[in-house]
CSV table of C-alpha atoms in Angstrom, one decimal:
chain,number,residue,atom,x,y,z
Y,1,UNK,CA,0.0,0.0,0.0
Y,2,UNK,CA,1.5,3.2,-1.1
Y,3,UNK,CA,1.3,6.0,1.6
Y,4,UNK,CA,2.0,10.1,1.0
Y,5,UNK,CA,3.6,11.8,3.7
Y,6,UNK,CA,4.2,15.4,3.9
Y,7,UNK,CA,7.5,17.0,5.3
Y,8,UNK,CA,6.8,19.8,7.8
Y,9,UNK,CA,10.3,19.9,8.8
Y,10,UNK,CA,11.3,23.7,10.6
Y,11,UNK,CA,9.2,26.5,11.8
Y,12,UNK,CA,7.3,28.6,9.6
Y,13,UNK,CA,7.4,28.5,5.6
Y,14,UNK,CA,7.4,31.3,3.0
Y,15,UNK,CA,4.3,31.9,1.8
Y,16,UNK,CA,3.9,30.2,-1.8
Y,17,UNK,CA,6.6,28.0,-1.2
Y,18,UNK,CA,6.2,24.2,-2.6
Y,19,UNK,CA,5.6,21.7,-0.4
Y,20,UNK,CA,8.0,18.6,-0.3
Y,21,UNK,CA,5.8,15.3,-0.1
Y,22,UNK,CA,7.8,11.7,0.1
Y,23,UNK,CA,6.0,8.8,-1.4
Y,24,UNK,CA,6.8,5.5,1.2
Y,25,UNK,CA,5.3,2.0,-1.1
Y,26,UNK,CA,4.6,-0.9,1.2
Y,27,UNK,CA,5.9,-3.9,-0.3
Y,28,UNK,CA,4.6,-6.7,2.0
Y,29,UNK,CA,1.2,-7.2,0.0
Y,30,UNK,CA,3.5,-7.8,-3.2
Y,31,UNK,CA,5.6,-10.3,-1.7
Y,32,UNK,CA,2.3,-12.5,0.0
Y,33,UNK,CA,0.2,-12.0,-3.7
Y,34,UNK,CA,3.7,-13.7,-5.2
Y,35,UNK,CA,3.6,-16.6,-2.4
Y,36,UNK,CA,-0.1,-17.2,-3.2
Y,37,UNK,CA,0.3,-16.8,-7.0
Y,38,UNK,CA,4.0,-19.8,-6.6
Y,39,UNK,CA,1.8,-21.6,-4.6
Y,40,UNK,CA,-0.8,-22.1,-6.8
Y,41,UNK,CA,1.2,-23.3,-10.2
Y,42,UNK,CA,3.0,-25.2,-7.9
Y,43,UNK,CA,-0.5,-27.5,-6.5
Y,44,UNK,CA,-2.3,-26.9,-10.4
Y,45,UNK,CA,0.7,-27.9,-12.6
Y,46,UNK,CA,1.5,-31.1,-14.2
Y,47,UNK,CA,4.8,-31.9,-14.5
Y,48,UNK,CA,5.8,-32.9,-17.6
Y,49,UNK,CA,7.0,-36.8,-17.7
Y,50,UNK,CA,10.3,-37.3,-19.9
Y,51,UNK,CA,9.4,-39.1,-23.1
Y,52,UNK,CA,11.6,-42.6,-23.4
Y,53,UNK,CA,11.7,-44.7,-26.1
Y,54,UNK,CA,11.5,-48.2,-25.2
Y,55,UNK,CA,14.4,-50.5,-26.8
Y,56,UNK,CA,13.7,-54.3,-26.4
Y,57,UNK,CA,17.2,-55.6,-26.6
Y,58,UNK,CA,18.5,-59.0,-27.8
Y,59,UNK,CA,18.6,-61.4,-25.2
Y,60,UNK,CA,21.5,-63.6,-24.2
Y,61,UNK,CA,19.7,-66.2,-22.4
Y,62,UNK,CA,20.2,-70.0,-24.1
Y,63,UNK,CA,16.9,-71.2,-24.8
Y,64,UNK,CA,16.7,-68.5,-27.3
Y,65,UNK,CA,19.7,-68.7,-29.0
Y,66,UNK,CA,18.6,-72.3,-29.4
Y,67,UNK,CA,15.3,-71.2,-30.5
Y,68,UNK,CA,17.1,-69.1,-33.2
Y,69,UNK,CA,19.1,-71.7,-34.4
Y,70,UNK,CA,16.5,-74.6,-34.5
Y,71,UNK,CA,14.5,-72.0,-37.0
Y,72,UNK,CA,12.3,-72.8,-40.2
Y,73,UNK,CA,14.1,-72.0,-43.4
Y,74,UNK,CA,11.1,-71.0,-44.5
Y,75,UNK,CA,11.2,-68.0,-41.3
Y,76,UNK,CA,14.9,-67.3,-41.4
Y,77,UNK,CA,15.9,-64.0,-43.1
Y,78,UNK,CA,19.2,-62.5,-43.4
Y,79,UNK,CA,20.0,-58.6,-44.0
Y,80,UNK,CA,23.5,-57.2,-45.0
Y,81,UNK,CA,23.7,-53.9,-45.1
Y,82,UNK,CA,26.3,-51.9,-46.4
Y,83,UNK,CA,27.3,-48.2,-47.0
Y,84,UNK,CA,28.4,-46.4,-50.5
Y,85,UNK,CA,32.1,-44.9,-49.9
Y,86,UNK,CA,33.7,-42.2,-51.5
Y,87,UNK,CA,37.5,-43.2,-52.7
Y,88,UNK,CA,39.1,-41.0,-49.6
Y,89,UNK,CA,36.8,-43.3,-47.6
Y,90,UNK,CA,34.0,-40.9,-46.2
Y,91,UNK,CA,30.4,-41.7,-46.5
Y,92,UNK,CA,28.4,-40.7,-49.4
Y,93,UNK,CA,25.8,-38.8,-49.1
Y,94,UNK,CA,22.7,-38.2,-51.6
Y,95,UNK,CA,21.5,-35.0,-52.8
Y,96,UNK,CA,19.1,-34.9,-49.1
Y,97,UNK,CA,22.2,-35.3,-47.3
Y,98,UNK,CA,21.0,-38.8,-46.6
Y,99,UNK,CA,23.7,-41.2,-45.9
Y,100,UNK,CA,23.7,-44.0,-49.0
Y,101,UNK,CA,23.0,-46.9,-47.0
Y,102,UNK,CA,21.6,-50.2,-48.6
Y,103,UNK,CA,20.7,-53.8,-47.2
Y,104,UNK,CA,21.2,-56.8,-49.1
Y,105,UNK,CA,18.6,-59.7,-47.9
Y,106,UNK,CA,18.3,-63.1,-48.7
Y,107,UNK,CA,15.5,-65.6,-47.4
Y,108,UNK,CA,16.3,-69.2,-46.3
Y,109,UNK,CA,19.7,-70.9,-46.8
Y,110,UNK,CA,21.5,-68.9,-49.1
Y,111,UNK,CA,21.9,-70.3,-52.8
Y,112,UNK,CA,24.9,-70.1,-54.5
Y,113,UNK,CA,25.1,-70.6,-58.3
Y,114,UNK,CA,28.2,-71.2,-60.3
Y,115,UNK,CA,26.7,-72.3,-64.0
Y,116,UNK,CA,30.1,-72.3,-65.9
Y,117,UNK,CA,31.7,-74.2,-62.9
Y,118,UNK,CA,34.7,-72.5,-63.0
Y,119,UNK,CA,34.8,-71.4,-59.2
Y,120,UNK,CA,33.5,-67.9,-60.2
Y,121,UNK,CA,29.6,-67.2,-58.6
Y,122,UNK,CA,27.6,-65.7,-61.0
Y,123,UNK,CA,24.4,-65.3,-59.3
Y,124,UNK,CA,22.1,-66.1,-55.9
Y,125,UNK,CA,19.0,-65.6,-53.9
Y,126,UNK,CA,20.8,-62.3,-52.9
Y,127,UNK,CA,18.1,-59.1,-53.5
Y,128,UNK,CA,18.9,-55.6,-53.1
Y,129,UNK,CA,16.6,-53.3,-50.8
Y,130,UNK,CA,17.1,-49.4,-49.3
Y,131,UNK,CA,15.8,-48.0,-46.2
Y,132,UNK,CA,12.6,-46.0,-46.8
Y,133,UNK,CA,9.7,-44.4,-44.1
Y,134,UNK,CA,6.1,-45.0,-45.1
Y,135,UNK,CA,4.6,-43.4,-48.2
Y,136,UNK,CA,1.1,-42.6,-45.9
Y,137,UNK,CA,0.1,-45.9,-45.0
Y,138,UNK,CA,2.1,-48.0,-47.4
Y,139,UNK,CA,5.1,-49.5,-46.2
Y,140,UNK,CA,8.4,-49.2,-48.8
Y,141,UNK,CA,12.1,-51.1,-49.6
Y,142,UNK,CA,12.8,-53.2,-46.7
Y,143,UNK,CA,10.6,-52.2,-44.2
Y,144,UNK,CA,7.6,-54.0,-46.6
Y,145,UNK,CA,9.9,-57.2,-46.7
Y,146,UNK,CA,10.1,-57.1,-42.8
Y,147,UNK,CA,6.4,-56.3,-42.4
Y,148,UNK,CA,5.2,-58.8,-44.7
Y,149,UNK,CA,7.0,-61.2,-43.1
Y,150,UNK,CA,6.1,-60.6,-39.3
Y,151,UNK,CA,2.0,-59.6,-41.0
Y,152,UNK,CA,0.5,-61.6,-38.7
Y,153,UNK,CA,2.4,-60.7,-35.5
Y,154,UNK,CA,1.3,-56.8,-36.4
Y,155,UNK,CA,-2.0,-57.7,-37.4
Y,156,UNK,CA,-2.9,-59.0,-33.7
Y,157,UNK,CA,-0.7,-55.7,-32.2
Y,158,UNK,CA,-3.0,-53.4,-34.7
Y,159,UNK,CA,-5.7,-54.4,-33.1
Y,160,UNK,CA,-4.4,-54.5,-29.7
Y,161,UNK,CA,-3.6,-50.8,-30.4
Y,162,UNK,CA,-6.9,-49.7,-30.6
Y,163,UNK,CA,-8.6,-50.8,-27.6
Y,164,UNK,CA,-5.1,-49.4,-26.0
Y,165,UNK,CA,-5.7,-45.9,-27.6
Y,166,UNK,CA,-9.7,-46.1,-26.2
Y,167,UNK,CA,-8.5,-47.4,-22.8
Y,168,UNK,CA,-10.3,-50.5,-22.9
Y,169,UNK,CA,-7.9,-51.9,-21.0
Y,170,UNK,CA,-8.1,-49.3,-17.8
Y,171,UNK,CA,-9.4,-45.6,-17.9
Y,172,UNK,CA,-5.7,-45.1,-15.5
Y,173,UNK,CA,-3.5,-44.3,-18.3
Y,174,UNK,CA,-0.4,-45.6,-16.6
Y,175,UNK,CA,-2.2,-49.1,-15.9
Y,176,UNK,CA,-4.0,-49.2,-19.4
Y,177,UNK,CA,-0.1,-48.6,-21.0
Y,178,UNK,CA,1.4,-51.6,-18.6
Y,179,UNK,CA,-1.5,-53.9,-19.5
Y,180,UNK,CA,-0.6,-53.4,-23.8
Y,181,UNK,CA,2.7,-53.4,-23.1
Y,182,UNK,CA,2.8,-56.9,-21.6
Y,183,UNK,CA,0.1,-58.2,-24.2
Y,184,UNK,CA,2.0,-57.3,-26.8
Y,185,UNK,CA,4.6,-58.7,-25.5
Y,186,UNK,CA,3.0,-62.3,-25.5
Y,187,UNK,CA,1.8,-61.5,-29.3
Y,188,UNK,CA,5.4,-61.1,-30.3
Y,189,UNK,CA,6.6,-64.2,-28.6
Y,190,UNK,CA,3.7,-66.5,-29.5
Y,191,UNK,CA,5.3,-69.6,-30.9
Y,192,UNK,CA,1.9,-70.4,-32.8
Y,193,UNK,CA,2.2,-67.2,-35.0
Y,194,UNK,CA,4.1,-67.1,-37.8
Y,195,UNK,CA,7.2,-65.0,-36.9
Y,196,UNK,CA,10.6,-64.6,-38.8
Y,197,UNK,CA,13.6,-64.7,-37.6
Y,198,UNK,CA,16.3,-62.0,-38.6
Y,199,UNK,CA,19.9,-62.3,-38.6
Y,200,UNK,CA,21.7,-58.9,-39.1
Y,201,UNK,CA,24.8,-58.8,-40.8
Y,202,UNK,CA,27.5,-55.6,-41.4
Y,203,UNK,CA,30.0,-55.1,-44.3
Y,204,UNK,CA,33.3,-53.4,-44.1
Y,205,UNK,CA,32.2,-50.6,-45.6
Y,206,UNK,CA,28.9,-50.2,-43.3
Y,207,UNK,CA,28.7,-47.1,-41.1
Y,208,UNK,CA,27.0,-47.2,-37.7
Y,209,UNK,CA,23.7,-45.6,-39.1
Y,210,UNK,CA,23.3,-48.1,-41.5
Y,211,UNK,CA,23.4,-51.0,-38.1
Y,212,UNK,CA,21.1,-48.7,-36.3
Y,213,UNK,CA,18.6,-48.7,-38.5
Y,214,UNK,CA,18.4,-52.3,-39.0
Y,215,UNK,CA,17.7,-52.3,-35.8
Y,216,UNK,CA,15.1,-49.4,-36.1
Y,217,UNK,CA,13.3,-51.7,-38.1
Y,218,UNK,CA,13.6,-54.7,-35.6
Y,219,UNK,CA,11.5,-52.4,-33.4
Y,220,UNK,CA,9.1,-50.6,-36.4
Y,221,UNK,CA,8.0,-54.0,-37.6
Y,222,UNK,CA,7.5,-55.9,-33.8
Y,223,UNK,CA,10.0,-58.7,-34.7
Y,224,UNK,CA,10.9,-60.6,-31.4
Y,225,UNK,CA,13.4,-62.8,-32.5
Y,226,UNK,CA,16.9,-61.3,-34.2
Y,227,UNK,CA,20.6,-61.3,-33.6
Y,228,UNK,CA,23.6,-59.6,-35.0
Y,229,UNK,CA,25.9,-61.9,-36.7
Y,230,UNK,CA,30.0,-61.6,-38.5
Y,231,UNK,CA,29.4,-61.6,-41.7
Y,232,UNK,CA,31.1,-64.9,-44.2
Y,233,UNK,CA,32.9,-65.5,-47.2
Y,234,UNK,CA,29.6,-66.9,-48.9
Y,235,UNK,CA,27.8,-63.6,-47.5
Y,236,UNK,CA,30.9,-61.8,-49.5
Y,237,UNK,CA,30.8,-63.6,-52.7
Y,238,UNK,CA,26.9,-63.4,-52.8
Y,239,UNK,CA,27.3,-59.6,-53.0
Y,240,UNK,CA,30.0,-59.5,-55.3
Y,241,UNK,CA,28.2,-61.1,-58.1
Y,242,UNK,CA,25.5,-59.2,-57.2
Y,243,UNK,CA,27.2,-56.2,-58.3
Y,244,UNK,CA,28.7,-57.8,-61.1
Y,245,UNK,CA,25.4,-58.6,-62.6
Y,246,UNK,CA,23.9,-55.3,-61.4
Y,247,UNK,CA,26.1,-52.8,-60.9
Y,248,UNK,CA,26.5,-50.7,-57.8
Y,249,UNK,CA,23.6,-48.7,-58.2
């Protein structure tokens, strides 16, 4: 509250003469309004929870890896991926800025074909595939291979989704997320689906993005059951007379 006091100060004044008047402002009020105001946001506010992405990881345990290696042919899939170099070694980059990474996939066992039997591979079940988002809905270059492959598995999570998004599951939206969480879960491990399983190989030339997302699209398309594997001589020779038949483009 702001108070005017006026200065009296000696005996008589000249007649006309100004008088001095000091202005005092109380600042108390100020200081409890400010307390009240703190207070308040402090009670109403909702603190804002750090967003996480969740990263299944590939598990060490031994039933698994046996489960990976007693897998169908007809579920095993192998991605190579690899990197376009410059010659002084540095990654190449499209006109985006983009780094050129590609992945070379082959289903099965792979097939090796020498036709002139000279030693010298001239072709294989090797195919040729690029890492691509979504075009809308439509899924493009590997990530269409991968979600073919696993449809089922995302089928039963698509619809698990939506009864998630309506909280069907509990209107207590940390409940309702611990509830799909753990059935999907079950959905990617369900040994009565049919799942694939993905080995992950790297070339020389491949760059650490090009690893990473290979693994992005572990997580993207739900697929339970992968490992990251040394790459071979056959793995090698596949991809050299791919290019030979292909080119490098």
């Amino acid at each position: 509250m702001a108070q005017i006091e006026q200065s009296d100060k000696g005996g008589k004044k000249k007649k006309g003469a100004q008088k001095k008047m000091q202005i005092h402002v109380d600042f108390t009020p100020m200081v409890d309004m400010n307390m009240l105001l703190i207070t308040f946001f402090m009670l109403c506010t909702t603190m804002i929870k750090s967003q996480t992405l969740q990263i299944t990881l590939p598990t060490n345990e031994k039933v698994e890896q046996e489960q990976m290696n007693k897998a169908k042919e007809s579920e095993a899939i192998t991605l190579i991926v690899s990197t376009a170099r410059k010659d002084n070694g540095e990654v190449a980059r499209d006109d985006d800025g983009r780094a050129k990474n590609v992945v070379y996939y082959y289903t099965g066992q792979p097939q090796l074909v020498d036709d002139n039997n000279d030693g010298v591979l001239e072709d294989s079940n090797l195919q040729k595939e690029v890492f691509l988002g979504n075009d809308g809905s439509t899924q493009r270059g590997i990530r269409k291979i991968l979600h073919d492959r696993n449809k089922q598995v995302l089928t039963k999570i698509n619809d698990l989704k939506v009864k998630w998004r309506n909280k069907e599951f509990s209107s207590n939206k940390d409940k309702n997320d611990s509830i799909y969480q753990a059935m999907a879960k079950e959905i990617r491990n369900d040994s009565t689906l049919t799942r694939p399983v993905v080995v992950i190989k790297a070339t020389p030339e491949a760059s650490w993005e090009s690893l990473i997302s290979a693994l992005d699209e572990m997580q993207i398309n739900q697929i339970s059951r992968y490992q990251i594997d040394n790459i071979n001589h056959n793995d090698s020779l596949m991809i050299e007379a791919y290019q030979r038949k292909h080119g490098n483009n």
